[in-house]
């Protein structure tokens, strides 16, 4: 279970790291006069963590719906390799955000699919490595 959790968390961080630089900067900038700025701490904190809040359900959902099925498929066909996982993860990571953006009618955010590909590759690579370590740690 730890291997799966670790994979999802590292995949989330891979996708959320770059946008977080911007949202944390905006959050700090939006704090008027430090921490006693009229109750605006929560909205600023929310802005800072928003990339993680948005990314984690997507990475988790994709890992559960597609990643675990992919693991079964690769094991049954005896094609389990680091490259197979990483390529599949990158393709899924690219496709899922793109499909979500098309469904919600926001195709201009297509650049997010590149972050998704990075996230998918990191998630898959972490799963490949972590699931093979003794006790999954």
Coordinates of N, CA, C and O in Angstrom, one line a residue:
X1 N 0.8 -1.2 0.0 CA 0.0 0.0 0.0 C 0.9 1.3 0.0 O 0.5 2.2 -0.6
X2 N 2.0 1.2 0.7 CA 2.9 2.4 0.8 C 3.5 2.7 -0.6 O 3.6 3.8 -1.0
X3 N 3.8 1.6 -1.4 CA 4.3 1.8 -2.7 C 3.3 2.6 -3.6 O 3.7 3.5 -4.3
X4 N 2.1 2.3 -3.5 CA 1.0 3.0 -4.3 C 0.9 4.4 -3.8 O 0.9 5.4 -4.6
X5 N 0.8 4.6 -2.5 CA 0.7 6.0 -2.0 C 1.9 6.8 -2.3 O 1.7 8.0 -2.8
X6 N 3.1 6.3 -2.2 CA 4.3 7.0 -2.6 C 4.3 7.4 -4.1 O 4.6 8.5 -4.4
X7 N 3.8 6.5 -4.9 CA 3.8 6.7 -6.3 C 2.8 7.9 -6.6 O 3.2 8.8 -7.4
X8 N 1.7 7.9 -6.0 CA 0.7 8.9 -6.3 C 1.2 10.3 -5.8 O 1.1 11.3 -6.4
X9 N 1.8 10.3 -4.6 CA 2.3 11.5 -4.0 C 3.4 12.1 -4.8 O 3.4 13.3 -5.1
X10 N 4.4 11.3 -5.3 CA 5.5 11.8 -6.1 C 5.0 12.3 -7.5 O 5.5 13.3 -8.0
X11 N 4.0 11.5 -8.0 CA 3.5 12.0 -9.3 C 2.7 13.3 -9.2 O 2.8 14.1 -10.0
X12 N 2.0 13.4 -8.1 CA 1.3 14.7 -7.8 C 2.3 15.9 -7.7 O 2.1 16.9 -8.3
X13 N 3.4 15.6 -6.9 CA 4.4 16.7 -6.7 C 5.0 17.0 -8.1 O 5.3 18.2 -8.3
X14 N 5.3 16.0 -8.9 CA 5.9 16.3 -10.2 C 5.0 17.2 -11.1 O 5.6 18.2 -11.7
X15 N 3.7 17.0 -11.0 CA 2.8 17.9 -11.8 C 2.6 19.2 -11.2 O 2.4 20.2 -11.9
X16 N 2.6 19.3 -9.9 CA 2.2 20.5 -9.2 C 3.3 21.4 -8.8 O 3.1 22.6 -8.5
X17 N 4.5 21.0 -9.0 CA 5.7 21.8 -8.5 C 5.8 23.1 -9.3 O 5.9 24.2 -8.7
X18 N 5.8 23.0 -10.6 CA 5.9 24.2 -11.4 C 4.8 25.2 -11.2 O 5.0 26.4 -10.9
X19 N 3.5 24.8 -11.3 CA 2.4 25.8 -11.0 C 2.5 26.3 -9.6 O 2.1 27.4 -9.3
X20 N 3.0 25.5 -8.6 CA 3.1 25.9 -7.2 C 4.0 27.1 -7.1 O 3.8 27.9 -6.2
X21 N 5.0 27.2 -7.9 CA 6.0 28.3 -7.8 C 5.2 29.6 -8.0 O 5.3 30.6 -7.3
X22 N 4.3 29.6 -9.0 CA 3.5 30.8 -9.3 C 2.4 31.0 -8.2 O 2.2 32.2 -7.8
X23 N 1.7 30.0 -7.8 CA 0.6 30.2 -6.9 C 1.1 30.6 -5.5 O 0.5 31.4 -4.8
X24 N 2.3 30.0 -5.1 CA 2.9 30.4 -3.8 C 3.3 31.9 -3.8 O 3.1 32.7 -2.9
X25 N 3.9 32.3 -4.9 CA 4.3 33.7 -5.1 C 3.1 34.6 -5.1 O 3.2 35.6 -4.4
X26 N 2.1 34.2 -5.8 CA 0.9 35.0 -5.8 C 0.2 35.1 -4.4 O -0.3 36.1 -3.9
X27 N 0.3 34.0 -3.7 CA -0.3 33.9 -2.3 C 0.5 34.8 -1.4 O -0.1 35.5 -0.6
X28 N 1.8 34.8 -1.4 CA 2.6 35.6 -0.6 C 2.4 37.1 -0.9 O 2.2 37.9 0.0
X29 N 2.3 37.4 -2.2 CA 2.1 38.7 -2.6 C 0.7 39.2 -2.2 O 0.5 40.4 -2.0
X30 N -0.3 38.3 -2.1 CA -1.7 38.8 -1.8 C -1.9 38.9 -0.3 O -2.9 39.4 0.2
X31 N -0.9 38.6 0.5 CA -1.0 38.8 2.0 C -0.8 40.2 2.3 O 0.4 40.7 2.3
X32 N -1.8 41.0 2.7 CA -1.6 42.4 3.0 C -1.0 42.5 4.4 O -1.5 41.9 5.4
X33 N 0.1 43.2 4.5 CA 0.8 43.4 5.8 C 1.0 42.2 6.6 O 0.6 42.2 7.8
X34 N 1.5 41.2 6.0 CA 1.9 40.0 6.8 C 0.7 39.1 7.2 O -0.4 39.1 6.5
X35 N 0.8 38.5 8.3 CA -0.3 37.5 8.8 C -1.5 38.2 9.4 O -2.5 37.6 9.5
X36 N -1.4 39.5 9.8 CA -2.6 40.1 10.4 C -3.2 41.1 9.3 O -3.5 42.2 9.6
X37 N -3.4 40.5 8.1 CA -3.9 41.4 7.0 C -5.4 41.2 6.8 O -5.8 41.0 5.7
X38 N -6.2 41.3 7.9 CA -7.6 41.4 7.7 C -8.3 40.0 7.3 O -9.2 40.0 6.6
X39 N -7.8 38.9 7.8 CA -8.4 37.6 7.6 C -8.2 37.0 6.2 O -9.0 36.2 5.7
X40 N -7.2 37.5 5.5 CA -7.0 37.0 4.1 C -6.0 35.8 4.1 O -5.5 35.4 3.1
X41 N -5.7 35.2 5.2 CA -4.7 34.2 5.3 C -5.3 32.9 4.6 O -4.6 32.3 3.8
X42 N -6.5 32.5 4.9 CA -7.1 31.3 4.3 C -7.1 31.4 2.8 O -6.7 30.4 2.1
X43 N -7.6 32.4 2.2 CA -7.6 32.5 0.7 C -6.2 32.4 0.1 O -6.0 31.8 -0.9
X44 N -5.3 33.0 0.8 CA -3.9 33.0 0.3 C -3.3 31.6 0.4 O -2.6 31.1 -0.5
X45 N -3.6 30.9 1.5 CA -3.1 29.5 1.7 C -3.8 28.6 0.7 O -3.1 27.8 0.1
X46 N -5.1 28.8 0.4 CA -5.8 28.0 -0.6 C -5.1 28.2 -1.9 O -4.9 27.2 -2.7
X47 N -4.8 29.4 -2.3 CA -4.2 29.7 -3.6 C -2.9 29.0 -3.7 O -2.5 28.4 -4.7
X48 N -2.1 29.0 -2.6 CA -0.8 28.4 -2.6 C -0.8 26.9 -2.8 O 0.0 26.3 -3.5
X49 N -1.8 26.2 -2.2 CA -1.9 24.7 -2.3 C -2.8 24.3 -3.5 O -3.0 23.1 -3.7
X50 N -3.4 25.2 -4.2 CA -4.4 24.8 -5.2 C -3.8 23.8 -6.3 O -4.5 22.9 -6.7
X51 N -2.6 24.0 -6.8 CA -2.1 23.0 -7.7 C -2.1 21.5 -7.2 O -2.4 20.6 -7.9
X52 N -1.8 21.4 -5.9 CA -1.8 20.1 -5.3 C -3.2 19.6 -5.1 O -3.6 18.4 -5.4
X53 N -4.1 20.5 -4.7 CA -5.5 20.1 -4.5 C -6.2 19.7 -5.8 O -7.0 18.7 -5.9
X54 N -5.8 20.3 -6.9 CA -6.4 19.9 -8.2 C -5.7 18.7 -8.8 O -6.4 17.8 -9.4
X55 N -4.4 18.5 -8.6 CA -3.7 17.4 -9.2 C -3.9 16.1 -8.5 O -4.0 15.1 -9.1
X56 N -3.9 16.1 -7.1 CA -4.0 14.8 -6.4 C -5.2 13.9 -6.8 O -5.0 12.7 -7.0
X57 N -6.4 14.4 -7.0 CA -7.5 13.5 -7.4 C -7.3 13.0 -8.8 O -7.7 11.9 -9.1
X58 N -6.7 13.8 -9.7 CA -6.5 13.3 -11.0 C -5.4 12.2 -11.1 O -5.6 11.2 -11.7
X59 N -4.3 12.4 -10.3 CA -3.3 11.4 -10.3 C -3.8 10.1 -9.6 O -3.6 9.0 -10.1
X60 N -4.5 10.3 -8.5 CA -5.1 9.2 -7.8 C -6.1 8.4 -8.6 O -6.0 7.2 -8.8
X61 N -7.0 9.1 -9.2 CA -8.0 8.5 -10.1 C -7.4 7.8 -11.3 O -7.8 6.6 -11.6
X62 N -6.5 8.4 -11.9 CA -5.8 7.7 -13.1 C -5.0 6.5 -12.6 O -5.1 5.5 -13.3
X63 N -4.4 6.6 -11.5 CA -3.6 5.5 -11.0 C -4.5 4.3 -10.6 O -4.2 3.1 -10.9
X64 N -5.7 4.6 -10.0 CA -6.6 3.5 -9.7 C -7.3 2.9 -10.9 O -7.3 1.7 -11.1
X65 N -7.8 3.8 -11.8 CA -8.6 3.3 -12.9 C -7.7 2.7 -14.0 O -8.1 1.7 -14.6
X66 N -6.6 3.3 -14.3 CA -5.7 2.8 -15.4 C -4.4 2.2 -14.9 O -4.0 1.2 -15.5
X67 N -3.8 2.7 -13.9 CA -2.5 2.2 -13.5 C -2.5 0.8 -13.0 O -1.7 0.0 -13.3
X68 N -3.5 0.5 -12.1 CA -3.6 -0.8 -11.6 C -3.9 -1.8 -12.7 O -3.4 -2.9 -12.7
X69 N -4.8 -1.4 -13.6 CA -5.2 -2.3 -14.7 C -4.0 -2.5 -15.6 O -3.7 -3.7 -16.1
X70 N -3.2 -1.5 -15.8 CA -2.0 -1.6 -16.6 C -1.0 -2.6 -15.9 O -0.4 -3.4 -16.6
X71 N -0.9 -2.5 -14.6 CA 0.0 -3.5 -13.9 C -0.4 -4.9 -14.1 O 0.4 -5.8 -14.4
X72 N -1.7 -5.2 -14.0 CA -2.2 -6.5 -14.3 C -1.9 -7.0 -15.7 O -1.4 -8.1 -16.0
X73 N -2.2 -6.1 -16.6 CA -1.9 -6.4 -18.1 C -0.5 -6.7 -18.3 O -0.1 -7.7 -19.0
X74 N 0.4 -5.8 -17.8 CA 1.8 -6.0 -18.1 C 2.4 -7.3 -17.4 O 3.2 -8.0 -18.0
X75 N 1.8 -7.6 -16.2 CA 2.2 -8.9 -15.6 C 1.8 -10.1 -16.3 O 2.5 -11.0 -16.5
X76 N 0.5 -10.1 -16.8 CA 0.0 -11.2 -17.5 C 0.6 -11.5 -18.8 O 0.8 -12.6 -19.2
X77 N 1.0 -10.4 -19.5 CA 1.7 -10.5 -20.8 C 3.2 -10.6 -20.7 O 3.9 -10.7 -21.7
X78 N 3.7 -10.6 -19.4 CA 5.1 -10.7 -19.1 C 5.9 -9.6 -19.9 O 7.0 -9.8 -20.4
X79 N 5.4 -8.4 -19.9 CA 6.0 -7.2 -20.5 C 6.4 -6.1 -19.4 O 6.5 -5.0 -19.8
X80 N 6.5 -6.6 -18.2 CA 6.8 -5.6 -17.1 C 8.3 -5.1 -17.2 O 9.2 -5.9 -17.0
X81 N 8.5 -3.9 -17.6 CA 9.8 -3.3 -17.5 C 9.6 -1.8 -17.1 O 8.5 -1.3 -17.2
X82 N 10.7 -1.2 -16.7 CA 10.6 0.2 -16.3 C 10.2 1.0 -17.5 O 9.4 1.9 -17.3
X83 N 10.7 0.7 -18.7 CA 10.3 1.5 -19.8 C 8.8 1.4 -20.2 O 8.2 2.4 -20.5
X84 N 8.3 0.1 -20.1 CA 6.9 -0.1 -20.4 C 6.0 0.8 -19.4 O 5.0 1.4 -19.8
X85 N 6.4 0.8 -18.1 CA 5.6 1.6 -17.2 C 5.8 3.0 -17.4 O 4.8 3.8 -17.4
X86 N 7.0 3.5 -17.7 CA 7.2 5.0 -17.8 C 6.5 5.5 -19.1 O 5.9 6.6 -19.1
X87 N 6.6 4.7 -20.2 CA 6.0 5.2 -21.4 C 4.5 5.2 -21.3 O 3.8 6.1 -21.7
X88 N 4.0 4.1 -20.7 CA 2.5 4.0 -20.5 C 2.0 5.1 -19.6 O 1.0 5.8 -19.8
X89 N 2.8 5.4 -18.5 CA 2.5 6.4 -17.6 C 2.5 7.8 -18.2 O 1.6 8.6 -18.0
X90 N 3.5 8.1 -19.0 CA 3.6 9.3 -19.7 C 2.4 9.5 -20.7 O 1.8 10.6 -20.8
X91 N 2.1 8.5 -21.4 CA 1.0 8.6 -22.4 C -0.4 8.8 -21.7 O -1.1 9.7 -22.0
X92 N -0.6 8.0 -20.6 CA -1.8 8.2 -19.8 C -1.8 9.6 -19.2 O -2.9 10.3 -19.1
X93 N -0.7 10.0 -18.6 CA -0.6 11.3 -18.0 C -0.8 12.5 -18.9 O -1.3 13.5 -18.5
X94 N -0.5 12.3 -20.2 CA -0.7 13.3 -21.2 C -2.2 13.3 -21.6 O -2.8 14.3 -21.7
X95 N -2.8 12.1 -21.8 CA -4.1 11.9 -22.4 C -5.2 12.3 -21.4 O -6.2 13.0 -21.8
X96 N -5.1 11.9 -20.1 CA -6.2 12.2 -19.2 C -6.4 13.7 -19.0 O -7.6 14.1 -19.1
X97 N -5.4 14.5 -18.7 CA -5.8 16.0 -18.5 C -6.3 16.6 -19.8 O -7.2 17.4 -19.8
X98 N -5.8 16.1 -21.0 CA -6.3 16.6 -22.2 C -7.8 16.3 -22.4 O -8.5 17.1 -22.8
X99 N -8.1 15.1 -22.1 CA -9.5 14.7 -22.2 C -10.4 15.5 -21.2 O -11.5 16.0 -21.6
X100 N -9.9 15.6 -20.0 CA -10.7 16.4 -19.0 C -10.9 17.9 -19.5 O -12.0 18.4 -19.4
X101 N -9.8 18.4 -20.1 CA -9.9 19.8 -20.6 C -10.9 19.9 -21.7 O -11.7 20.9 -21.8
X102 N -10.9 18.9 -22.6 CA -11.8 18.9 -23.7 C -13.3 18.8 -23.2 O -14.2 19.4 -23.7
X103 N -13.5 17.9 -22.2 CA -14.8 17.7 -21.7 C -15.4 19.0 -21.0 O -16.5 19.3 -21.2
X104 N -14.5 19.7 -20.3 CA -15.0 20.9 -19.6 C -14.9 22.2 -20.5 O -15.3 23.3 -20.1
X105 N -14.5 22.0 -21.8 CA -14.5 23.0 -22.7 C -13.4 24.1 -22.6 O -13.6 25.2 -22.8
X106 N -12.2 23.6 -22.1 CA -11.1 24.5 -21.9 C -9.8 24.0 -22.7 O -8.8 23.7 -22.0
X107 N -9.9 23.8 -24.0 CA -8.8 23.3 -24.7 C -7.5 24.2 -24.7 O -6.4 23.7 -25.0
X108 N -7.7 25.5 -24.3 CA -6.5 26.3 -24.3 C -5.6 26.0 -23.2 O -4.4 26.4 -23.2
X109 N -6.0 25.1 -22.3 CA -5.1 24.7 -21.2 C -4.3 23.4 -21.6 O -3.8 22.7 -20.7
X110 N -4.2 23.2 -22.9 CA -3.5 21.9 -23.4 C -2.1 21.8 -22.9 O -1.6 20.7 -22.8
X111 N -1.4 22.8 -22.5 CA -0.1 22.7 -22.0 C 0.0 21.9 -20.7 O 1.0 21.4 -20.4
X112 N -1.1 21.8 -20.0 CA -1.2 21.1 -18.8 C -0.9 19.6 -19.0 O -0.4 18.9 -18.2
X113 N -1.2 19.1 -20.3 CA -1.0 17.7 -20.6 C 0.5 17.4 -20.5 O 0.9 16.3 -20.3
X114 N 1.4 18.4 -20.8 CA 2.8 18.1 -20.6 C 3.2 17.9 -19.2 O 4.0 17.0 -18.9
X115 N 2.6 18.6 -18.3 CA 2.8 18.4 -16.9 C 2.2 17.0 -16.5 O 2.8 16.3 -15.7
X116 N 1.1 16.6 -17.1 CA 0.5 15.3 -16.9 C 1.4 14.2 -17.3 O 1.5 13.2 -16.7
X117 N 2.1 14.4 -18.5 CA 3.0 13.4 -19.0 C 4.1 13.2 -18.0 O 4.6 12.0 -17.7
X118 N 4.7 14.3 -17.5 CA 5.7 14.2 -16.5 C 5.2 13.5 -15.3 O 5.9 12.6 -14.7
X119 N 4.1 13.9 -14.8 CA 3.5 13.2 -13.6 C 3.3 11.7 -13.8 O 3.6 10.9 -12.9
X120 N 2.7 11.4 -15.0 CA 2.5 10.0 -15.3 C 3.8 9.2 -15.3 O 3.8 8.0 -14.8
X121 N 4.8 9.7 -15.9 CA 6.1 9.0 -15.9 C 6.7 8.9 -14.5 O 7.2 7.8 -14.2
X122 N 6.6 9.9 -13.7 CA 7.1 9.8 -12.4 C 6.3 8.9 -11.5 O 6.9 8.0 -10.8
X123 N 5.0 8.9 -11.6 CA 4.2 8.0 -10.9 C 4.5 6.5 -11.3 O 4.7 5.7 -10.4
X124 N 4.6 6.3 -12.6 CA 4.8 4.9 -13.1 C 6.2 4.4 -12.7 O 6.4 3.3 -12.2
X125 N 7.2 5.3 -12.8 CA 8.6 4.9 -12.4 C 8.6 4.6 -10.9 O 9.3 3.7 -10.5
X126 N 8.0 5.5 -10.1 CA 8.0 5.3 -8.7 C 7.3 4.0 -8.3 O 7.8 3.2 -7.5
X127 N 6.2 3.7 -9.0 CA 5.5 2.4 -8.8 C 6.4 1.2 -9.1 O 6.5 0.2 -8.4
X128 N 7.0 1.3 -10.3 CA 7.9 0.3 -10.7 C 9.0 0.0 -9.7 O 9.2 -1.2 -9.3
X129 N 9.6 1.0 -9.2 CA 10.7 0.9 -8.2 C 10.2 0.5 -6.8 O 10.7 -0.4 -6.2
X130 N 9.2 1.2 -6.4 CA 8.7 0.9 -5.0 C 8.0 -0.4 -4.8 O 8.2 -1.0 -3.7
X131 N 7.3 -0.9 -5.8 CA 6.6 -2.1 -5.7 C 7.5 -3.3 -5.6 O 7.1 -4.4 -5.3
X132 N 8.8 -3.1 -6.0 CA 9.7 -4.2 -6.1 C 10.7 -4.2 -4.9 O 11.5 -5.1 -4.7
X133 N 10.6 -3.2 -4.1 CA 11.5 -3.1 -2.9 C 10.9 -4.0 -1.8 O 9.7 -4.2 -1.7
X134 N 11.8 -4.5 -0.9 CA 11.3 -5.4 0.2 C 10.3 -4.6 1.0 O 10.5 -3.4 1.4
X135 N 9.2 -5.2 1.3 CA 8.1 -4.6 2.1 C 7.5 -3.4 1.5 O 6.8 -2.6 2.1
X136 N 7.7 -3.1 0.2 CA 7.1 -2.0 -0.5 C 7.5 -0.6 0.0 O 6.8 0.4 -0.1
X137 N 8.7 -0.5 0.7 CA 9.1 0.8 1.3 C 10.1 1.5 0.6 O 10.7 1.0 -0.4

